[in-house]
PDB file of C-alpha atoms in Angstrom:
ATOM      1  CA  MET A   9       6.958  27.901  64.953  1.00  0.00           C
ATOM      2  CA  ALA A  10       9.768  29.644  62.714  1.00  0.00           C
ATOM      3  CA  ILE A  11      11.076  25.625  62.480  1.00  0.00           C
ATOM      4  CA  LEU A  12       7.677  24.767  60.954  1.00  0.00           C
ATOM      5  CA  VAL A  13       7.381  28.065  58.332  1.00  0.00           C
ATOM      6  CA  PHE A  14      11.340  27.118  57.142  1.00  0.00           C
ATOM      7  CA  LEU A  15      10.337  23.563  56.233  1.00  0.00           C
ATOM      8  CA  LEU A  16       7.178  24.763  54.630  1.00  0.00           C
ATOM      9  CA  VAL A  17       9.397  27.395  52.574  1.00  0.00           C
ATOM     10  CA  ILE A  18      11.700  24.595  52.009  1.00  0.00           C
ATOM     11  CA  VAL A  19       9.404  22.143  50.910  1.00  0.00           C
ATOM     12  CA  LEU A  20       7.403  24.379  48.297  1.00  0.00           C
ATOM     13  CA  LEU A  21      11.251  25.864  47.297  1.00  0.00           C
ATOM     14  CA  VAL A  22      12.903  22.634  47.007  1.00  0.00           C
ATOM     15  CA  ILE A  23      10.865  19.650  46.545  1.00  0.00           C
ATOM     16  CA  ILE A  24       7.408  21.147  44.995  1.00  0.00           C
ATOM     17  CA  PRO A  25       8.962  22.091  41.726  1.00  0.00           C
ATOM     18  CA  GLY A  26      11.030  19.667  41.589  1.00  0.00           C
ATOM     19  CA  VAL A  27       8.286  17.201  41.120  1.00  0.00           C
ATOM     20  CA  ARG A  28       7.682  15.001  37.736  1.00  0.00           C
ATOM     21  CA  ILE A  29       4.989  13.014  36.892  1.00  0.00           C
ATOM     22  CA  ILE A  30       6.376  10.198  33.505  1.00  0.00           C
ATOM     23  CA  ASN A  31       3.894   8.604  31.735  1.00  0.00           C
ATOM     24  CA  GLN A  32       4.054   4.631  29.888  1.00  0.00           C
ATOM     25  CA  TYR A  33       4.857   6.044  27.422  1.00  0.00           C
ATOM     26  CA  GLU A  34       7.866   8.731  27.840  1.00  0.00           C
ATOM     27  CA  ARG A  35      11.060   8.106  29.284  1.00  0.00           C
ATOM     28  CA  GLY A  36      12.487  11.603  30.850  1.00  0.00           C
ATOM     29  CA  VAL A  37      15.882  12.611  30.491  1.00  0.00           C
ATOM     30  CA  ILE A  38      17.731  14.277  33.066  1.00  0.00           C
ATOM     31  CA  LEU A  39      20.601  16.760  32.707  1.00  0.00           C
ATOM     32  CA  ARG A  40      22.496  17.968  35.612  1.00  0.00           C
ATOM     33  CA  LEU A  41      23.866  21.093  35.707  1.00  0.00           C
ATOM     34  CA  GLY A  42      23.691  20.831  31.470  1.00  0.00           C
ATOM     35  CA  LYS A  43      25.558  17.113  32.407  1.00  0.00           C
ATOM     36  CA  TYR A  44      23.649  13.629  31.538  1.00  0.00           C
ATOM     37  CA  SER A  45      22.836  12.082  34.701  1.00  0.00           C
ATOM     38  CA  ARG A  46      19.927   9.151  34.327  1.00  0.00           C
ATOM     39  CA  THR A  47      16.990   7.834  31.916  1.00  0.00           C
ATOM     40  CA  LEU A  48      14.312   8.183  33.960  1.00  0.00           C
ATOM     41  CA  SER A  49      11.378   5.443  33.560  1.00  0.00           C
ATOM     42  CA  PRO A  50       7.717   6.634  33.517  1.00  0.00           C
ATOM     43  CA  GLY A  51       5.820   6.884  37.779  1.00  0.00           C
ATOM     44  CA  PHE A  52       5.927   9.731  40.065  1.00  0.00           C
ATOM     45  CA  ARG A  53       9.539  11.308  39.726  1.00  0.00           C
ATOM     46  CA  VAL A  54      11.705  13.801  42.117  1.00  0.00           C
ATOM     47  CA  ILE A  55      14.474  15.854  40.725  1.00  0.00           C
ATOM     48  CA  ILE A  56      16.966  18.735  41.978  1.00  0.00           C
ATOM     49  CA  PRO A  57      14.632  21.634  40.384  1.00  0.00           C
ATOM     50  CA  TYR A  58      17.110  23.948  39.309  1.00  0.00           C
ATOM     51  CA  ILE A  59      19.787  21.738  38.964  1.00  0.00           C
ATOM     52  CA  ASP A  60      18.208  19.302  37.055  1.00  0.00           C
ATOM     53  CA  LYS A  61      17.014  19.503  33.781  1.00  0.00           C
ATOM     54  CA  MET A  62      14.020  17.090  32.404  1.00  0.00           C
ATOM     55  CA  ILE A  63      13.643  16.225  28.978  1.00  0.00           C
ATOM     56  CA  LYS A  64      10.313  14.062  27.956  1.00  0.00           C
ATOM     57  CA  VAL A  65      11.399  11.711  25.173  1.00  0.00           C
ATOM     58  CA  ASP A  66       7.869   9.907  23.700  1.00  0.00           C
ATOM     59  CA  VAL A  67       8.973   6.707  23.246  1.00  0.00           C
ATOM     60  CA  ARG A  68       5.764   5.234  20.800  1.00  0.00           C
ATOM     61  CA  THR A  69       6.007   4.558  16.818  1.00  0.00           C
ATOM     62  CA  THR A  70       6.202   7.741  15.422  1.00  0.00           C
ATOM     63  CA  PRO A  71       4.780   8.012  11.802  1.00  0.00           C
ATOM     64  CA  MET A  72       5.944  10.424   9.832  1.00  0.00           C
ATOM     65  CA  ASP A  73       5.189  11.570   6.465  1.00  0.00           C
ATOM     66  CA  ILE A  74       7.850  12.354   3.101  1.00  0.00           C
ATOM     67  CA  PRO A  75       6.263  15.182   1.961  1.00  0.00           C
ATOM     68  CA  LYS A  76       6.031  15.230  -2.091  1.00  0.00           C
ATOM     69  CA  GLN A  77       9.368  14.541  -3.914  1.00  0.00           C
ATOM     70  CA  GLU A  78      10.225  15.344  -7.409  1.00  0.00           C
ATOM     71  CA  VAL A  79      12.271  12.262  -8.236  1.00  0.00           C
ATOM     72  CA  ILE A  80      13.684  11.423 -11.964  1.00  0.00           C
ATOM     73  CA  THR A  81      13.836   6.825 -12.821  1.00  0.00           C
ATOM     74  CA  ARG A  82      16.304   5.560 -14.641  1.00  0.00           C
ATOM     75  CA  ASP A  83      14.574   5.648 -17.704  1.00  0.00           C
ATOM     76  CA  ASN A  84      14.013   9.437 -17.193  1.00  0.00           C
ATOM     77  CA  VAL A  85      10.828   9.587 -16.058  1.00  0.00           C
ATOM     78  CA  THR A  86       9.709  12.593 -14.103  1.00  0.00           C
ATOM     79  CA  VAL A  87       7.464  11.640 -10.957  1.00  0.00           C
ATOM     80  CA  ASN A  88       6.146  12.644  -8.113  1.00  0.00           C
ATOM     81  CA  VAL A  89       6.806   9.993  -4.714  1.00  0.00           C
ATOM     82  CA  ASP A  90       5.418  10.809  -0.959  1.00  0.00           C
ATOM     83  CA  ALA A  91       6.017   8.223   1.920  1.00  0.00           C
ATOM     84  CA  VAL A  92       5.195   7.875   5.064  1.00  0.00           C
ATOM     85  CA  VAL A  93       7.784   6.720   8.035  1.00  0.00           C
ATOM     86  CA  TYR A  94       7.183   4.659  11.073  1.00  0.00           C
ATOM     87  CA  ALA A  95      10.001   5.266  13.799  1.00  0.00           C
ATOM     88  CA  ARG A  96       9.905   4.847  17.490  1.00  0.00           C
ATOM     89  CA  VAL A  97      13.072   5.627  19.905  1.00  0.00           C
ATOM     90  CA  ILE A  98      14.567   3.229  21.290  1.00  0.00           C
ATOM     91  CA  ASP A  99      17.520   5.000  23.264  1.00  0.00           C
ATOM     92  CA  ALA A 100      15.843   8.273  24.682  1.00  0.00           C
ATOM     93  CA  GLN A 101      19.415   9.629  26.149  1.00  0.00           C
ATOM     94  CA  LYS A 102      20.256   9.451  22.258  1.00  0.00           C
ATOM     95  CA  ALA A 103      17.959  10.667  20.542  1.00  0.00           C
ATOM     96  CA  VAL A 104      18.308  14.046  23.153  1.00  0.00           C
ATOM     97  CA  LEU A 105      21.811  14.024  22.903  1.00  0.00           C
ATOM     98  CA  GLU A 106      23.240  13.417  19.436  1.00  0.00           C
ATOM     99  CA  THR A 107      20.792  15.559  17.497  1.00  0.00           C
ATOM    100  CA  THR A 108      18.747  19.196  17.948  1.00  0.00           C
ATOM    101  CA  ASN A 109      15.317  17.811  16.252  1.00  0.00           C
ATOM    102  CA  TYR A 110      15.473  13.869  16.149  1.00  0.00           C
ATOM    103  CA  ARG A 111      11.407  14.302  14.236  1.00  0.00           C
ATOM    104  CA  TYR A 112      13.198  16.663  11.715  1.00  0.00           C
ATOM    105  CA  ALA A 113      16.543  14.783  11.473  1.00  0.00           C
ATOM    106  CA  THR A 114      14.571  11.283  10.132  1.00  0.00           C
ATOM    107  CA  SER A 115      12.342  12.929   8.488  1.00  0.00           C
ATOM    108  CA  THR A 116      15.110  15.011   6.243  1.00  0.00           C
ATOM    109  CA  PHE A 117      17.289  12.003   5.855  1.00  0.00           C
ATOM    110  CA  ALA A 118      14.165  10.281   4.789  1.00  0.00           C
ATOM    111  CA  GLN A 119      13.386  11.877   2.634  1.00  0.00           C
ATOM    112  CA  THR A 120      17.121  12.289   0.852  1.00  0.00           C
ATOM    113  CA  ALA A 121      16.711   8.477   1.213  1.00  0.00           C
ATOM    114  CA  LEU A 122      13.618   8.412  -1.156  1.00  0.00           C
ATOM    115  CA  ARG A 123      14.951  10.016  -3.636  1.00  0.00           C
ATOM    116  CA  ASP A 124      18.189   8.241  -3.992  1.00  0.00           C
ATOM    117  CA  VAL A 125      16.505   4.349  -3.977  1.00  0.00           C
ATOM    118  CA  THR A 126      13.534   5.452  -7.033  1.00  0.00           C
ATOM    119  CA  GLY A 127      15.891   7.178  -8.700  1.00  0.00           C
ATOM    120  CA  ASN A 128      17.264   3.879  -9.399  1.00  0.00           C
ATOM    121  CA  PHE A 129      15.047   1.855 -10.458  1.00  0.00           C
ATOM    122  CA  ASP A 130      13.005   2.333 -14.114  1.00  0.00           C
ATOM    123  CA  LEU A 131       8.807   3.820 -14.142  1.00  0.00           C
ATOM    124  CA  ASP A 132       7.268   0.182 -14.576  1.00  0.00           C
ATOM    125  CA  GLN A 133      10.247  -1.119 -11.305  1.00  0.00           C
ATOM    126  CA  LEU A 134       8.432   2.004  -9.901  1.00  0.00           C
ATOM    127  CA  LEU A 135       4.836   1.069 -10.168  1.00  0.00           C
ATOM    128  CA  SER A 136       5.340  -2.975  -9.627  1.00  0.00           C
ATOM    129  CA  GLU A 137       7.794  -3.054  -6.646  1.00  0.00           C
ATOM    130  CA  ARG A 138       7.325  -0.801  -3.919  1.00  0.00           C
ATOM    131  CA  ASP A 139       7.454  -3.195  -1.199  1.00  0.00           C
ATOM    132  CA  ARG A 140      11.293  -3.846  -2.078  1.00  0.00           C
ATOM    133  CA  ILE A 141      12.286  -0.029  -2.811  1.00  0.00           C
ATOM    134  CA  SER A 142      10.422   0.429   0.387  1.00  0.00           C
ATOM    135  CA  GLN A 143      12.074  -2.490   2.352  1.00  0.00           C
ATOM    136  CA  GLN A 144      15.321  -0.298   0.703  1.00  0.00           C
ATOM    137  CA  ILE A 145      14.800   2.950   2.219  1.00  0.00           C
ATOM    138  CA  ARG A 146      13.745   1.548   5.519  1.00  0.00           C
ATOM    139  CA  GLU A 147      17.325  -0.537   5.275  1.00  0.00           C
ATOM    140  CA  ILE A 148      19.291   2.886   4.394  1.00  0.00           C
ATOM    141  CA  VAL A 149      17.462   5.201   7.262  1.00  0.00           C
ATOM    142  CA  ASP A 150      17.362   2.806  10.143  1.00  0.00           C
ATOM    143  CA  THR A 151      21.226   2.738   9.378  1.00  0.00           C
ATOM    144  CA  GLN A 152      21.982   5.830   9.598  1.00  0.00           C
ATOM    145  CA  THR A 153      19.024   7.091  12.367  1.00  0.00           C
ATOM    146  CA  ASP A 154      20.672   3.774  14.685  1.00  0.00           C
ATOM    147  CA  LYS A 155      23.454   6.721  16.448  1.00  0.00           C
ATOM    148  CA  TRP A 156      20.134   8.635  16.842  1.00  0.00           C
ATOM    149  CA  GLY A 157      18.787   6.150  18.876  1.00  0.00           C
ATOM    150  CA  ILE A 158      15.733   5.859  16.664  1.00  0.00           C
ATOM    151  CA  ASP A 159      14.657   2.120  14.796  1.00  0.00           C
ATOM    152  CA  ILE A 160      12.634   2.881  12.069  1.00  0.00           C
ATOM    153  CA  GLU A 161      10.038  -0.204  11.600  1.00  0.00           C
ATOM    154  CA  SER A 162       8.769   0.260   8.378  1.00  0.00           C
ATOM    155  CA  VAL A 163       8.354   2.690   5.209  1.00  0.00           C
ATOM    156  CA  LYS A 164       5.836   3.222   2.578  1.00  0.00           C
ATOM    157  CA  LEU A 165       5.568   4.861  -0.445  1.00  0.00           C
ATOM    158  CA  GLN A 166       2.357   6.130  -0.462  1.00  0.00           C
ATOM    159  CA  ASN A 167       1.495   8.249  -4.037  1.00  0.00           C
ATOM    160  CA  ILE A 168       2.901   7.763  -6.535  1.00  0.00           C
ATOM    161  CA  GLU A 169       1.825  10.708  -9.360  1.00  0.00           C
ATOM    162  CA  LEU A 170       2.571  10.783 -13.289  1.00  0.00           C
ATOM    163  CA  PRO A 171       2.800  13.307 -15.764  1.00  0.00           C
ATOM    164  CA  SER A 172       0.441  14.391 -17.340  1.00  0.00           C
ATOM    165  CA  ASP A 173       0.719  12.593 -21.094  1.00  0.00           C
ATOM    166  CA  MET A 174       2.168   9.571 -19.327  1.00  0.00           C
ATOM    167  CA  LYS A 175      -1.399   9.203 -17.851  1.00  0.00           C
ATOM    168  CA  ARG A 176      -2.979   9.730 -21.381  1.00  0.00           C
ATOM    169  CA  ALA A 177      -0.296   6.681 -22.943  1.00  0.00           C
ATOM    170  CA  MET A 178      -1.140   4.437 -20.287  1.00  0.00           C
ATOM    171  CA  ALA A 179      -4.789   4.778 -20.313  1.00  0.00           C
ATOM    172  CA  LYS A 180      -4.467   3.570 -24.335  1.00  0.00           C
ATOM    173  CA  GLN A 181      -2.142   1.128 -23.895  1.00  0.00           C
ATOM    174  CA  ALA A 182      -4.628  -0.510 -20.659  1.00  0.00           C
ATOM    175  CA  GLU A 183      -7.621   0.321 -23.594  1.00  0.00           C
ATOM    176  CA  ALA A 184      -5.781  -1.527 -25.808  1.00  0.00           C
ATOM    177  CA  GLU A 185      -4.628  -3.884 -24.283  1.00  0.00           C
ATOM    178  CA  ARG A 186      -8.900  -4.887 -22.661  1.00  0.00           C
ATOM    179  CA  GLU A 187      -9.910  -5.046 -26.319  1.00  0.00           C
ATOM    180  CA  ARG A 188      -7.351  -7.520 -27.536  1.00  0.00           C
ATOM    181  CA  ARG A 189      -8.502  -9.646 -24.466  1.00  0.00           C
ATOM    182  CA  ALA A 190     -12.138  -9.264 -25.237  1.00  0.00           C
ATOM    183  CA  ALA A 191     -11.115 -10.139 -29.196  1.00  0.00           C
ATOM    184  CA  ILE A 192      -9.151 -13.146 -27.759  1.00  0.00           C
ATOM    185  CA  ILE A 193     -12.279 -14.188 -25.810  1.00  0.00           C
ATOM    186  CA  SER A 194     -14.493 -13.634 -28.815  1.00  0.00           C
ATOM    187  CA  ALA A 195     -11.910 -15.976 -30.665  1.00  0.00           C
ATOM    188  CA  GLU A 196     -12.159 -17.990 -28.586  1.00  0.00           C
ATOM    189  CA  GLY A 197     -16.283 -18.305 -28.412  1.00  0.00           C
ATOM    190  CA  GLU A 198     -16.305 -19.267 -32.421  1.00  0.00           C
ATOM    191  CA  LYS A 199     -13.997 -21.116 -32.389  1.00  0.00           C
ATOM    192  CA  SER A 200     -16.056 -23.450 -29.708  1.00  0.00           C
ATOM    193  CA  ALA A 201     -19.224 -23.146 -31.492  1.00  0.00           C
ATOM    194  CA  ALA A 202     -17.878 -23.910 -34.189  1.00  0.00           C
ATOM    195  CA  THR A 203     -16.340 -26.692 -33.135  1.00  0.00           C
ATOM    196  CA  ALA A 204     -20.058 -27.750 -31.407  1.00  0.00           C
ATOM    197  CA  VAL A 205     -22.165 -27.630 -34.655  1.00  0.00           C
ATOM    198  CA  ALA A 206     -19.458 -29.352 -36.355  1.00  0.00           C
ATOM    199  CA  GLU A 207     -19.443 -32.217 -33.989  1.00  0.00           C
ATOM    200  CA  ALA A 208     -23.166 -31.827 -33.548  1.00  0.00           C
ATOM    201  CA  ALA A 209     -23.391 -32.194 -37.419  1.00  0.00           C
ATOM    202  CA  ARG A 210     -21.086 -35.183 -37.928  1.00  0.00           C
ATOM    203  CA  MET A 211     -22.905 -36.874 -34.752  1.00  0.00           C
ATOM    204  CA  LEU A 212     -26.363 -36.378 -37.292  1.00  0.00           C
ATOM    205  CA  ALA A 213     -24.902 -37.414 -40.087  1.00  0.00           C
ATOM    206  CA  GLU A 214     -23.782 -40.784 -38.611  1.00  0.00           C
ATOM    207  CA  THR A 215     -27.374 -41.186 -36.747  1.00  0.00           C
ATOM    208  CA  PRO A 216     -29.819 -43.190 -38.912  1.00  0.00           C
ATOM    209  CA  GLY A 217     -32.402 -40.650 -39.353  1.00  0.00           C
ATOM    210  CA  GLY A 218     -31.017 -38.464 -37.138  1.00  0.00           C
ATOM    211  CA  ILE A 219     -30.913 -35.219 -39.923  1.00  0.00           C
ATOM    212  CA  ASN A 220     -34.997 -36.790 -40.427  1.00  0.00           C
ATOM    213  CA  ILE A 221     -36.081 -36.181 -36.348  1.00  0.00           C
ATOM    214  CA  ARG A 222     -33.794 -32.759 -36.532  1.00  0.00           C
ATOM    215  CA  THR A 223     -36.390 -31.780 -39.484  1.00  0.00           C
ATOM    216  CA  LEU A 224     -39.389 -32.870 -38.032  1.00  0.00           C
ATOM    217  CA  GLN A 225     -38.000 -30.455 -35.026  1.00  0.00           C
ATOM    218  CA  THR A 226     -37.810 -27.739 -36.899  1.00  0.00           C
ATOM    219  CA  LEU A 227     -41.198 -27.877 -38.665  1.00  0.00           C
ATOM    220  CA  GLU A 228     -42.796 -28.449 -34.870  1.00  0.00           C
ATOM    221  CA  LYS A 229     -41.164 -25.148 -34.397  1.00  0.00           C
ATOM    222  CA  ILE A 230     -42.053 -23.005 -36.774  1.00  0.00           C
ATOM    223  CA  SER A 231     -45.732 -24.477 -37.501  1.00  0.00           C
ATOM    224  CA  THR A 232     -47.278 -22.565 -34.025  1.00  0.00           C
ATOM    225  CA  ASP A 233     -48.880 -19.794 -36.391  1.00  0.00           C
ATOM    226  CA  PRO A 234     -51.495 -21.418 -37.533  1.00  0.00           C
ATOM    227  CA  SER A 235     -52.282 -18.356 -40.886  1.00  0.00           C
ATOM    228  CA  GLN A 236     -48.589 -19.165 -41.666  1.00  0.00           C
ATOM    229  CA  LYS A 237     -48.016 -20.605 -44.344  1.00  0.00           C
ATOM    230  CA  THR A 238     -44.657 -22.598 -45.259  1.00  0.00           C
ATOM    231  CA  VAL A 239     -43.346 -24.011 -47.955  1.00  0.00           C
ATOM    232  CA  ILE A 240     -41.036 -27.424 -46.532  1.00  0.00           C
ATOM    233  CA  LEU A 241     -38.892 -29.191 -48.792  1.00  0.00           C
ATOM    234  CA  LEU A 242     -38.430 -32.825 -47.239  1.00  0.00           C
ATOM    235  CA  PRO A 243     -35.557 -34.651 -47.755  1.00  0.00           C
ATOM    236  CA  THR A 244     -36.061 -37.756 -50.304  1.00  0.00           C
ATOM    237  CA  ASP A 245     -35.982 -40.260 -47.532  1.00  0.00           C
ATOM    238  CA  LEU A 246     -39.044 -39.136 -45.324  1.00  0.00           C
ATOM    239  CA  ALA A 247     -40.854 -37.610 -48.138  1.00  0.00           C
ATOM    240  CA  ASP A 248     -40.546 -41.799 -49.531  1.00  0.00           C
ATOM    241  CA  LYS A 249     -42.001 -42.349 -46.066  1.00  0.00           C
ATOM    242  CA  PHE A 250     -44.892 -40.527 -46.125  1.00  0.00           C
ATOM    243  CA  PRO A 251     -46.702 -41.048 -49.425  1.00  0.00           C
ATOM    244  CA  GLY A 252     -49.056 -38.657 -48.847  1.00  0.00           C
ATOM    245  CA  VAL A 253     -47.614 -35.136 -47.384  1.00  0.00           C
ATOM    246  CA  ALA A 254     -45.277 -35.992 -50.925  1.00  0.00           C
ATOM    247  CA  LYS A 255     -48.341 -35.423 -53.430  1.00  0.00           C
TER     248      LYS A 255
END
């Protein structure tokens, strides 16, 4: 009986405290007496309590917001830029042993890279070449975080906030551009209409009786109201063909 009690106490004090469950998206870094021992894969695991310490590391892709940064572009325009970094732990051992907080370290370094890279571009480039700028930031951050066991999958610039006076200037420029395009479209329409009228006039002049037929069509349109009196000056060649009308 005493042996059974002793064994039960051993189970309660040794085995049960050492039971660990590691989820599929986690890895368990084991430190034995403060020294790295091994990295455990997902599943049911047992460690030596009071001797082993397990640190769980999430290996899923994690978005990290980069707070808004004030940046002076190459053409001396002050803008506020923020971004998001998508990172994933590929080496749990390095993530635990090489940094005190790999998420904070990655985010902080990304802030510095964001300011350095965007400051090397003009404002127009910053607005139109986001993908290229994001790729440069990703490469710089990824090179640094490799030693921490972190893979930077992508970096996306989110908001580029311009000064108020710059916004007004760009709005006026856009409005002027719209007016210019409207004027060009209107002029092209007038040109097309004039060309069509000139072509029609030429065809009527070259067609025998064409002008006479056009005149008759005009008379038909304006004579729909019986009470309306209209004085028509007929061409000489048309009047000669209708002597009664000429009189």
